XYZ file of C-alpha atoms in Angstrom:
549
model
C -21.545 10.869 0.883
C -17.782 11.244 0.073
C -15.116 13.565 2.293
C -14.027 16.291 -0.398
C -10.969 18.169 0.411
C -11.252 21.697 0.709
C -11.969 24.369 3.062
C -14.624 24.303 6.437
C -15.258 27.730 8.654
C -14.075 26.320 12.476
C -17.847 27.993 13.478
C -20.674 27.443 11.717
C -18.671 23.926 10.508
C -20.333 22.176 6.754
C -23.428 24.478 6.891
C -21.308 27.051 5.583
C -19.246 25.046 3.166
C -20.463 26.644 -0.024
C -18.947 29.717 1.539
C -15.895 28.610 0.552
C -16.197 26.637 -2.837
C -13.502 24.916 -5.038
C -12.729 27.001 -8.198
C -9.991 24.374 -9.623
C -7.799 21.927 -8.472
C -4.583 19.978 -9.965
C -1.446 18.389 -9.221
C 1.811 17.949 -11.127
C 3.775 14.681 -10.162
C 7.406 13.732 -10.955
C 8.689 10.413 -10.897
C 11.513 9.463 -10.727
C 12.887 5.994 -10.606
C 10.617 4.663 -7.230
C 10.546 8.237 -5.592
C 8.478 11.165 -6.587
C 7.972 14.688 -5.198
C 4.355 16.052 -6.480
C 2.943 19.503 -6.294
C -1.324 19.959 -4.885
C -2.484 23.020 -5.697
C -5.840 23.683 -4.826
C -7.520 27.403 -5.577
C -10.609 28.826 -3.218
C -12.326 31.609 -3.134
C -14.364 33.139 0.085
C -18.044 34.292 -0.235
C -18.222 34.959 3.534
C -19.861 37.393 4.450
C -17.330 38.390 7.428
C -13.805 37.187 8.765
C -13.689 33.595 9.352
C -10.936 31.078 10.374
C -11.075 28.129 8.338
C -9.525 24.802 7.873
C -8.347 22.902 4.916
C -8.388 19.255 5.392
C -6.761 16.826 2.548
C -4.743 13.411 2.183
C -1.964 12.156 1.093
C -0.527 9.166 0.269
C 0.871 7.227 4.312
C 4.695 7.088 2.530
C 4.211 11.279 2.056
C 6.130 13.608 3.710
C 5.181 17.449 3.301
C 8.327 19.405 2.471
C 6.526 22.069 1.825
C 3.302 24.530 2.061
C 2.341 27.779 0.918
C -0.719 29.658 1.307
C -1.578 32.728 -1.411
C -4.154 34.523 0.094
C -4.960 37.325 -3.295
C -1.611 38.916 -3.120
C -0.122 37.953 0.453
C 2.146 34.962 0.705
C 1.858 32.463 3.960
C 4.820 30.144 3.782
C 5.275 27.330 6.070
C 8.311 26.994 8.407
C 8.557 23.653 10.486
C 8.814 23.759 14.021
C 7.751 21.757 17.366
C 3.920 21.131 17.541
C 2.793 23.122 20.532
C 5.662 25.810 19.712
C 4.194 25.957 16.079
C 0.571 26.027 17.374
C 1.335 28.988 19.896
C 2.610 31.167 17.159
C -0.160 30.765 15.103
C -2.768 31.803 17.522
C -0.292 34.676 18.897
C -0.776 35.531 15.062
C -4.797 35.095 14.889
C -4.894 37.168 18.129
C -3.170 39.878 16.234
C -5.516 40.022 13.343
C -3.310 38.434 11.656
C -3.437 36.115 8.510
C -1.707 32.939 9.237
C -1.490 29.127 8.276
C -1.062 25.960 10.542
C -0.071 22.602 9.137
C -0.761 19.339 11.193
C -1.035 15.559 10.706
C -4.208 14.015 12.214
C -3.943 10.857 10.884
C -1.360 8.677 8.705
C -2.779 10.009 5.436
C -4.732 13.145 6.975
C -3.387 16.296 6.703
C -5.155 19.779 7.939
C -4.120 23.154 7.322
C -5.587 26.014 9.850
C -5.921 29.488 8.244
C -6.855 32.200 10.490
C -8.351 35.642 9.696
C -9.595 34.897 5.824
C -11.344 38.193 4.792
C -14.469 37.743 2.705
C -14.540 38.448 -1.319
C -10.570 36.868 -0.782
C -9.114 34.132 -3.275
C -6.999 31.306 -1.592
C -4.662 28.835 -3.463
C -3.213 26.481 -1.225
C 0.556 24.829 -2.028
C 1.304 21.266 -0.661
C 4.230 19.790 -1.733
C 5.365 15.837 -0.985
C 7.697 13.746 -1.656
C 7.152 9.645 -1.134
C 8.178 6.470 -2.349
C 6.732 4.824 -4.919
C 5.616 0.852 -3.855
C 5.699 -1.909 -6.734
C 2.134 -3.252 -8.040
C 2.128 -6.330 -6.834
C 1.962 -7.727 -10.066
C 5.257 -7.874 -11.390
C 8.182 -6.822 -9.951
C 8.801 -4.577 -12.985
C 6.055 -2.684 -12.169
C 5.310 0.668 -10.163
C 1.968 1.557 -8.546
C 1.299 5.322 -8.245
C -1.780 6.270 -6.317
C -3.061 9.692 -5.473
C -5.994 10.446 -3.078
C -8.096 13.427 -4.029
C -10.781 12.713 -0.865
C -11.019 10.868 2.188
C -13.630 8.382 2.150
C -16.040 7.986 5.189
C -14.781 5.305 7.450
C -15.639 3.378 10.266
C -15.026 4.861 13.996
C -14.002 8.360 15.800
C -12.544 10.780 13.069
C -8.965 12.191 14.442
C -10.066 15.761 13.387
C -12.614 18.039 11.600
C -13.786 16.877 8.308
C -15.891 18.065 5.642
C -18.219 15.632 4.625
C -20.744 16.563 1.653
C -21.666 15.046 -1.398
C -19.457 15.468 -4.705
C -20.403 18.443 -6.764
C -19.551 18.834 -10.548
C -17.081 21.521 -9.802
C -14.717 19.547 -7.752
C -12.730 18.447 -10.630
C -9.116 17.671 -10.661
C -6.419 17.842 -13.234
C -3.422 15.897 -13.106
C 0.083 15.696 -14.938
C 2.973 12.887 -14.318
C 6.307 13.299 -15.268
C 8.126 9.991 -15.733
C 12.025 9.207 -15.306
C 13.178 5.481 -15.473
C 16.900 4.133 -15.326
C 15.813 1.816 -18.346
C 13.381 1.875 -21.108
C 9.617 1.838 -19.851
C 7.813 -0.729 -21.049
C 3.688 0.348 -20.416
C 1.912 2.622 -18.318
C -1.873 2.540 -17.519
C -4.982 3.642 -15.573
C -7.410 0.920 -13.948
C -8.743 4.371 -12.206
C -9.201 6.724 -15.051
C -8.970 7.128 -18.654
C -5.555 8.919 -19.541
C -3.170 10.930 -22.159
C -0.193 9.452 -22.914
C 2.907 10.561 -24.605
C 6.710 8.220 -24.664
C 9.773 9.444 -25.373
C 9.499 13.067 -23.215
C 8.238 15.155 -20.552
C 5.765 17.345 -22.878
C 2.304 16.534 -24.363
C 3.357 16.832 -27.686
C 6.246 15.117 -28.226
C 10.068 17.228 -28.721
C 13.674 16.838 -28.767
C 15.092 13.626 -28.867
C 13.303 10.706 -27.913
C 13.967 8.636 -24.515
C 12.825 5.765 -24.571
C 13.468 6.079 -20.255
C 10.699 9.138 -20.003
C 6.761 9.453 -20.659
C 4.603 12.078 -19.782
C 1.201 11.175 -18.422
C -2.311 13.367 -18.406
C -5.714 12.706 -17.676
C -7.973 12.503 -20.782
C -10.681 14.341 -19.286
C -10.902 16.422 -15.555
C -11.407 13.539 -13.011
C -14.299 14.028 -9.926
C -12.829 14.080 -6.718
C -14.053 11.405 -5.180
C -12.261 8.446 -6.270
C -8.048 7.845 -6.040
C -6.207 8.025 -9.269
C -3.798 5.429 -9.762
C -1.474 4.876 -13.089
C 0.352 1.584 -13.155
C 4.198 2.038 -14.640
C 6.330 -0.775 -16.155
C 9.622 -0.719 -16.908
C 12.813 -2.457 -17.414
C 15.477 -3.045 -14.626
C 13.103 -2.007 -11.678
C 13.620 -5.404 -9.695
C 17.885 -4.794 -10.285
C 19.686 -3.132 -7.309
C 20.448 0.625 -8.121
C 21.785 3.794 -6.140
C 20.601 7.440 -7.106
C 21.959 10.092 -6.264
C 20.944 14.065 -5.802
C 22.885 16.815 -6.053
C 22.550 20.204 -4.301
C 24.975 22.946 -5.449
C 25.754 25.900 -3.625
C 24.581 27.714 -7.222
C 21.511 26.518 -6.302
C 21.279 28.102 -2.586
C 22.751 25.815 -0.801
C 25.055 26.357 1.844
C 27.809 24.250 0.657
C 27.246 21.405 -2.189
C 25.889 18.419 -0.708
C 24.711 14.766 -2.099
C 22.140 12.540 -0.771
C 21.846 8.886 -2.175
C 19.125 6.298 -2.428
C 19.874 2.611 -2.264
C 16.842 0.414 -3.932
C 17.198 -3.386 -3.314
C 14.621 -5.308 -4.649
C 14.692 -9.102 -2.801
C 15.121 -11.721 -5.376
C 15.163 -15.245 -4.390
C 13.327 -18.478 -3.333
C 12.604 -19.657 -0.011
C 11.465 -23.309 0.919
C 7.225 -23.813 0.993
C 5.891 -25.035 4.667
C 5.343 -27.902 4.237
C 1.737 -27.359 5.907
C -0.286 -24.381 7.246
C -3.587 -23.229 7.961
C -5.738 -19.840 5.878
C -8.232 -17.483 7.291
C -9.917 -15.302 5.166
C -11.113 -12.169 6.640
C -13.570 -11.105 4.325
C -14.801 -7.308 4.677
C -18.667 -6.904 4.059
C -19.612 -3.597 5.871
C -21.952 -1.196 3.848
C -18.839 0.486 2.663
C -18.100 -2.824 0.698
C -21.271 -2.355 -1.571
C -21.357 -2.224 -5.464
C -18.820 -3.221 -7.232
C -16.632 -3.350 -3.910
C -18.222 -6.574 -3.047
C -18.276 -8.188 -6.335
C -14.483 -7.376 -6.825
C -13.988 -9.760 -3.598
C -15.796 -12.503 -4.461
C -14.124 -12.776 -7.843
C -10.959 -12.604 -5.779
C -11.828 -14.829 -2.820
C -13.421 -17.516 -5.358
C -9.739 -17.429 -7.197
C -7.880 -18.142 -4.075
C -10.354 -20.781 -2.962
C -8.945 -22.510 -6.092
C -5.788 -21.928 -5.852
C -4.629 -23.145 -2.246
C -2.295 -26.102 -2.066
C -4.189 -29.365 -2.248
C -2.183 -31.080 0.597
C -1.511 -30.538 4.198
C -4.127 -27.679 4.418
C -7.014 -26.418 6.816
C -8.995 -22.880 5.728
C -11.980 -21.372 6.991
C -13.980 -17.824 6.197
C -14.669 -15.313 8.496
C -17.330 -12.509 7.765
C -16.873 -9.199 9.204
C -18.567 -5.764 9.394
C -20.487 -4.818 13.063
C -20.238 -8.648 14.043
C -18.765 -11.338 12.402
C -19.424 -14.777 11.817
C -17.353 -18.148 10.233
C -18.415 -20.689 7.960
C -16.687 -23.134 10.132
C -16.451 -23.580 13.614
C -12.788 -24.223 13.055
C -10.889 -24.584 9.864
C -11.307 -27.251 7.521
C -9.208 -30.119 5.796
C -8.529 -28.584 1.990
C -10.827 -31.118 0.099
C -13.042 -30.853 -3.265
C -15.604 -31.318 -0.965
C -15.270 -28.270 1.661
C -14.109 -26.058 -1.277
C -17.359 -26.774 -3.052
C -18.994 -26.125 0.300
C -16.847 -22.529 0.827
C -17.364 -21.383 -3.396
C -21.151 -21.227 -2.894
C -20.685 -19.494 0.456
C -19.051 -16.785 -1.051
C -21.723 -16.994 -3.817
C -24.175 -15.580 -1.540
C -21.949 -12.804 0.392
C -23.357 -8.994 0.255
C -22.244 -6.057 1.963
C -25.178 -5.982 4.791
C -22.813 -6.236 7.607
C -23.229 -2.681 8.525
C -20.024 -0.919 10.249
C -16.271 -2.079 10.096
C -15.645 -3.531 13.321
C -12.211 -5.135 12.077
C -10.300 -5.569 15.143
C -12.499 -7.500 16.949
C -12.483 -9.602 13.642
C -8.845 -10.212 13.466
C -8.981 -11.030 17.489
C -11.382 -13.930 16.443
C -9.339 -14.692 13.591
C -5.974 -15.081 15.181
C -7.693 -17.035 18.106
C -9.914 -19.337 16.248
C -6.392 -20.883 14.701
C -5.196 -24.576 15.061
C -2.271 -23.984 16.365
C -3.436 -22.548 19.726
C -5.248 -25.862 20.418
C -3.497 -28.462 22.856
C -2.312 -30.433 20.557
C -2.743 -29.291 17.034
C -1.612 -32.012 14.932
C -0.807 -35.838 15.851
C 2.394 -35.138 16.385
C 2.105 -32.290 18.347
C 3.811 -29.570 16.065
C 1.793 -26.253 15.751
C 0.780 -25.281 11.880
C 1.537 -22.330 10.367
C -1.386 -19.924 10.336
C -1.509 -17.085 7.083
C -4.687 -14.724 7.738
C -5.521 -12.841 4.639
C -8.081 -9.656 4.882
C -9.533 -8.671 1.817
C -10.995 -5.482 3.015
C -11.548 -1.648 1.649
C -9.580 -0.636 5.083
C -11.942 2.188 5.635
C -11.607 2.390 9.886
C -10.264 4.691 11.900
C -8.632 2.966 14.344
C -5.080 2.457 12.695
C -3.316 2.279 15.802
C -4.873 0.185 17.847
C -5.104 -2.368 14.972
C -1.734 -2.784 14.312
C -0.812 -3.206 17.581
C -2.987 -6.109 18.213
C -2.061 -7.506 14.919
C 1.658 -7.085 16.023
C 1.122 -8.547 19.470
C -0.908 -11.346 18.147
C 1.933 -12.675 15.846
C 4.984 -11.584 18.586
C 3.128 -13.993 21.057
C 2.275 -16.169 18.143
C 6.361 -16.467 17.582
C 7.153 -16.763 21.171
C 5.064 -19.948 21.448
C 7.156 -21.449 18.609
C 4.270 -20.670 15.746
C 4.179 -18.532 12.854
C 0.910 -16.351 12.358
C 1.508 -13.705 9.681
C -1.059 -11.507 7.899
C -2.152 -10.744 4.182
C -3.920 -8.186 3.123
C -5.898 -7.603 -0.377
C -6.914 -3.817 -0.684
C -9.909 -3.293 -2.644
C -11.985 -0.489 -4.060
C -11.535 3.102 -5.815
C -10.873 4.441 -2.516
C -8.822 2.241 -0.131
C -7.167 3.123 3.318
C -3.337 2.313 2.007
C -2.378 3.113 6.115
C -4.315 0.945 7.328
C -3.612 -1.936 4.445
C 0.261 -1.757 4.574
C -0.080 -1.338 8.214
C -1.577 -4.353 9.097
C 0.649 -6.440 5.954
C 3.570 -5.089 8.366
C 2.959 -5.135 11.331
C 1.334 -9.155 10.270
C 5.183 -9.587 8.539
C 3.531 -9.867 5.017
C 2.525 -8.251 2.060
C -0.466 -6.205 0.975
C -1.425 -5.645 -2.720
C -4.464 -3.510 -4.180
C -7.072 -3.741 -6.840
C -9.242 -1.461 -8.226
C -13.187 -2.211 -8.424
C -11.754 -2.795 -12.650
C -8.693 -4.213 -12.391
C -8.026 -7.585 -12.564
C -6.810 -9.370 -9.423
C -4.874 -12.737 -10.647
C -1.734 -12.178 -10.830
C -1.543 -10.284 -7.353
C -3.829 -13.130 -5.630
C -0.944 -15.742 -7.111
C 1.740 -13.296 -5.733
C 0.261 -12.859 -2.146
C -0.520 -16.570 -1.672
C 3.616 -17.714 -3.197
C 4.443 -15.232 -0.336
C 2.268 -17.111 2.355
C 3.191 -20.495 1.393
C 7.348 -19.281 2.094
C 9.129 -19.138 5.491
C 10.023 -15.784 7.169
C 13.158 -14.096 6.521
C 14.765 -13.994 10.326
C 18.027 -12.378 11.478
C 18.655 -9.912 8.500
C 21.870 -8.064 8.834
C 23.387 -5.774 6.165
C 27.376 -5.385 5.374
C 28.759 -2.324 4.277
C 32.178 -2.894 3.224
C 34.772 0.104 2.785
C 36.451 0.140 -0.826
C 39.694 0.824 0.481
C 39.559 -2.661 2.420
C 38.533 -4.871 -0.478
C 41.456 -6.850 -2.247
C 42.095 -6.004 -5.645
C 41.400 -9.024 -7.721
C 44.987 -8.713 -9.543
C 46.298 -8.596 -6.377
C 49.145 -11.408 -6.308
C 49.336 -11.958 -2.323
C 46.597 -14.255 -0.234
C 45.490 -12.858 3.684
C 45.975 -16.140 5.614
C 44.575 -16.296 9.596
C 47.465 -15.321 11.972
C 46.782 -18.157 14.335
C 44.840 -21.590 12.746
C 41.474 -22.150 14.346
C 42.008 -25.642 16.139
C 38.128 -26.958 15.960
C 36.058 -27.091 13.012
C 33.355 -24.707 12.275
C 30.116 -25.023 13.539
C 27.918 -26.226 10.969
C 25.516 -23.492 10.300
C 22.962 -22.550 8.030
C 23.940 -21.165 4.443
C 23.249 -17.432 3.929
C 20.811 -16.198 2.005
C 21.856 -13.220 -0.395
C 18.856 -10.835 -0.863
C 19.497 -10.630 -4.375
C 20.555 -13.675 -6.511
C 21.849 -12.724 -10.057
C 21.178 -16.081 -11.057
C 17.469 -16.577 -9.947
C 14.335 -17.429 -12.322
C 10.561 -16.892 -11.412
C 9.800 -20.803 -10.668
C 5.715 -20.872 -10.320
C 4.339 -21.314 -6.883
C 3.007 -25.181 -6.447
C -0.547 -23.900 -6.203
C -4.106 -25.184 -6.288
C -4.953 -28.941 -7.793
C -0.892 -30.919 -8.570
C -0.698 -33.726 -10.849
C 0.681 -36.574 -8.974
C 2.378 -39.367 -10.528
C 0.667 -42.621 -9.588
C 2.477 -45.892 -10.082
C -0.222 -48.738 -10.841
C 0.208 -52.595 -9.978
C 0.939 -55.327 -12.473
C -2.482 -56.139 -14.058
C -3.979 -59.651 -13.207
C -3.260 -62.527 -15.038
C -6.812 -63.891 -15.260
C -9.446 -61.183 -15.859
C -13.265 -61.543 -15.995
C -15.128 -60.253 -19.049
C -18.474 -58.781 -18.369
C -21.303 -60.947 -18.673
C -23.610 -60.011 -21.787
C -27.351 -61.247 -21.983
């Protein structure tokens, strides 16, 4: 069963879904740089066999933010206007009451939308207008490269659902088109689909290429109508997307506004190297619910297996935790890294399936963050706690976003508090991933998340996510604006000098670290099995030669 977007009567609720079926469905995207603002348009048309109010439930990606909605309803035109929740849902029932045709917008969930529409008359034809704007997050794999995901359904997950939903199997007519318009500030290197196959055409923002050609624009199309009932994601690469870089938007009063205006977009992309710990401790949270079945499973065992391998051979303890309507650990507690427990942990993993029926993840990452060394008495011989990296590879499909993140944010605040560091990792995984509830837990855990499709291939995220574990925590970030008129000209031929000499010496404090480093190079993370130099003794002056027969 998959959750289709579209249209539900508030009486009667799925049983009279085919009332309302999907005639066509597509969506134009334009990117631009790492921001995009996209265009749903979704057309209905009503076989009811009376007036019915209806709702029209759909997601979005959690960085989205509607800027605008428009309902056609045959010829009449039902624009949104925003205003304060209850205010906004009085008028529209004052409306309903009247007879009335009107259109409510609300957000149920982080990447839930639902659109009330009162008053639909049968034999009518409804095209629904959502348009979004949202910021574009890197792949993971590169930091030259862009991940663009759009959800076309909401999968079933795990818990109370916020609001109505249709659920019902995927029927051949919900197809979806899709176009993406692509501007870069420098030359674009690749784009692909682990998701779908696609159209592709450089140097413009038509299917057929015209004009000049720039090397800085592509236009991108699916090669066939997609089903709706799996995200579509196109992975961009391009040149200069890790530099910092302002853009700016203009609106001119030619263009109806009230007075020309300019809004600007700062992108800094970090770019240096901090220290490794010099020890720490992994949990992996591994996901296997029923929702993890298929290739869902198999993706995270490839992935798990690769980490296994890769985890630095000294100074470190890991265990496995299991997870779906219980949980259970391969270890009591964590384990010293040798070839001997990672032998033991590979063909554990072997043997995991997704028969751990529902997705009870928080009471998973409660275990997690408790079963850690560093909340023993005395952790380590000296006495100094280890720090503790939980990564959950997971398909994020729960409900319960909220109270989630808040223990996951509580657990490392206390975690800090006590003079530890507990962060938390997260590997999305599947053709239909929560992205809420994935970045949400990667932030609130003061780490990263990355995603892979069932296809895709997982390395050089997994290598990413674990460099990012095995470095400190950025603390105490502050940010400097500096007015141009105070800055000294460089031709200047004057030096400021203090008014009064400071009579002690400085405190000796650490360097700062600047967020971006013009002169940094990608050094690789010190990873899985290191070749150690060994320095051997003298040999023996007298040796013994074996004895022969």
């Amino acid at each position: 069963m998959s959750a289709i977007v579209g249209i539900i009567p508030l009486e009667g609720g799925w049983s009279l879904r085919d009332e309302y079926p999907l005639v066509q469905s597509r969506c134009v995207y334009n990117v631009v740089d790492v921001y995009t603002i996209a265009e749903i348009v979704q057309d209905y048309h009503s076989n009811a066999p009376l007036n019915r109010d209806v709702e029209y439930v759909f997601p979005l990606p959690p960085s989205a933010a509607v800027c605008s909605f428009k309902a056609v309803i045959d010829e009449k035109v039902v624009k949104g206007v925003v205003k304060e929740k209850s205010e906004a849902m009085k008028t529209f029932k004052q409306a309903v009451a009247k007879g009335k045709t009107a259109g409510l917008l609300q957000q149920e969930h982080a990447d839930v939308f639902r659109v009330s529409l009162g008053n639909i008359k049968p034999n009518t034809k409804i095209s629904v207008h959502i348009t979004f704007v949202s910021i574009v997050p890197h792949d993971g794999s590169s930091p030259q490269t862009l991940r663009v995901t759009l959800p076309t359904a909401i999968a079933p997950r795990y818990g109370a659902t916020p609001t109505n939903i249709p659920w019902f199997a995927t029927k051949s007519q919900n197809r979806f088109e899709l176009s993406v318009s692509i501007q870069m500030n420098k030359p674009i290197t690749s784009i692909s689909s682990p998701s779908h196959p696609i159209g592709l055409t450089l140097g413009c923002h038509q299917r057929e290429l015209t004009g000049d050609y720039n090397p800085a624009k592509a236009f991108v199309y699916l090669a066939a109508p997609a089903m709706l009932d799996e995200d579509i994601v196109v992975i961009i690469s391009a040149q200069g997307l890790d530099t910092p870089r302002c853009s700016v938007e203009r609106w001119l009063e030619s263009d109806g506004a009230e007075e020309t205006t300019d809004a600007y977009a700062l992108t800094l992309v970090p770019k240096f190297d901090l220290p490794a710990l010099p020890c720490q401790e992994y949990i992996f949270l591994v996901d296997r619910s029923g929702s993890m079945s298929g290739g869902r499973i198999t993706a995270v065992k490839a992935a798990l297996q690769i980490l296994l391998r890769s985890l630095p051979s000294r100074n470190t303890r890991f265990n496995i935790v299991s997870f779906g309507s219980d949980f259970t650990s391969l270890w009591p507690e964590s384990q010293q890294y040798t070839a001997d427990s990672m032998e033991e942990a590979s063909k554990h993993v072997d043997g995991f399936d997704a028969n751990y029926g529902g997705t009870e993840l928080l009471s998973a990452l409660k275990f997690a963050f408790g079963s850690r060394q560093d909340v023993k008495p005395a952790p380590t011989a000296g006495g100094e706690k280890i720090p503790t990296s939980v990564f959950v590879l997971t398909d994020g499909e729960a409900w319960d976003l909220e109270g989630i993140v808040e223990a996951v944010a509580n657990n490392c605040e206390a975690a800090k508090n006590s003079g530890s560091l507990l962060r938390a990792f997260v590997l999305g995984v599947g053709n239909q991933v929560s992205i809420a509830m994935c970045e949400g837990i990667a932030r609130a855990g003061k780490g990263t998340a990355v995603f892979v499709a069932e296809r895709e291939k997982p390395d050089a995220k997994l290598m990413g996510l674990l460099k990012a574990a095995r470095g400190g925590v950025v603390d105490d970030l502050a940010v400097h604006w500096v007015d141009e008129d105070s800055r000294m000209d460089e031709d200047d031929d004057f030096e400021m000098v203090p008014r009064v000499p400071t009579p002690t010496p400085p405190v000796q404090a650490q360097e700062p670290l600047n967020l971006y480093d013009e002169h940094h190079t990608e050094t690789p993370a010190e990873i899985g099995a290191q070749q150690i130099k060994v320095v051997l003794g003298s040999p023996p002056r007298v040796q013994q030669a074996p004895k022969s027969d």
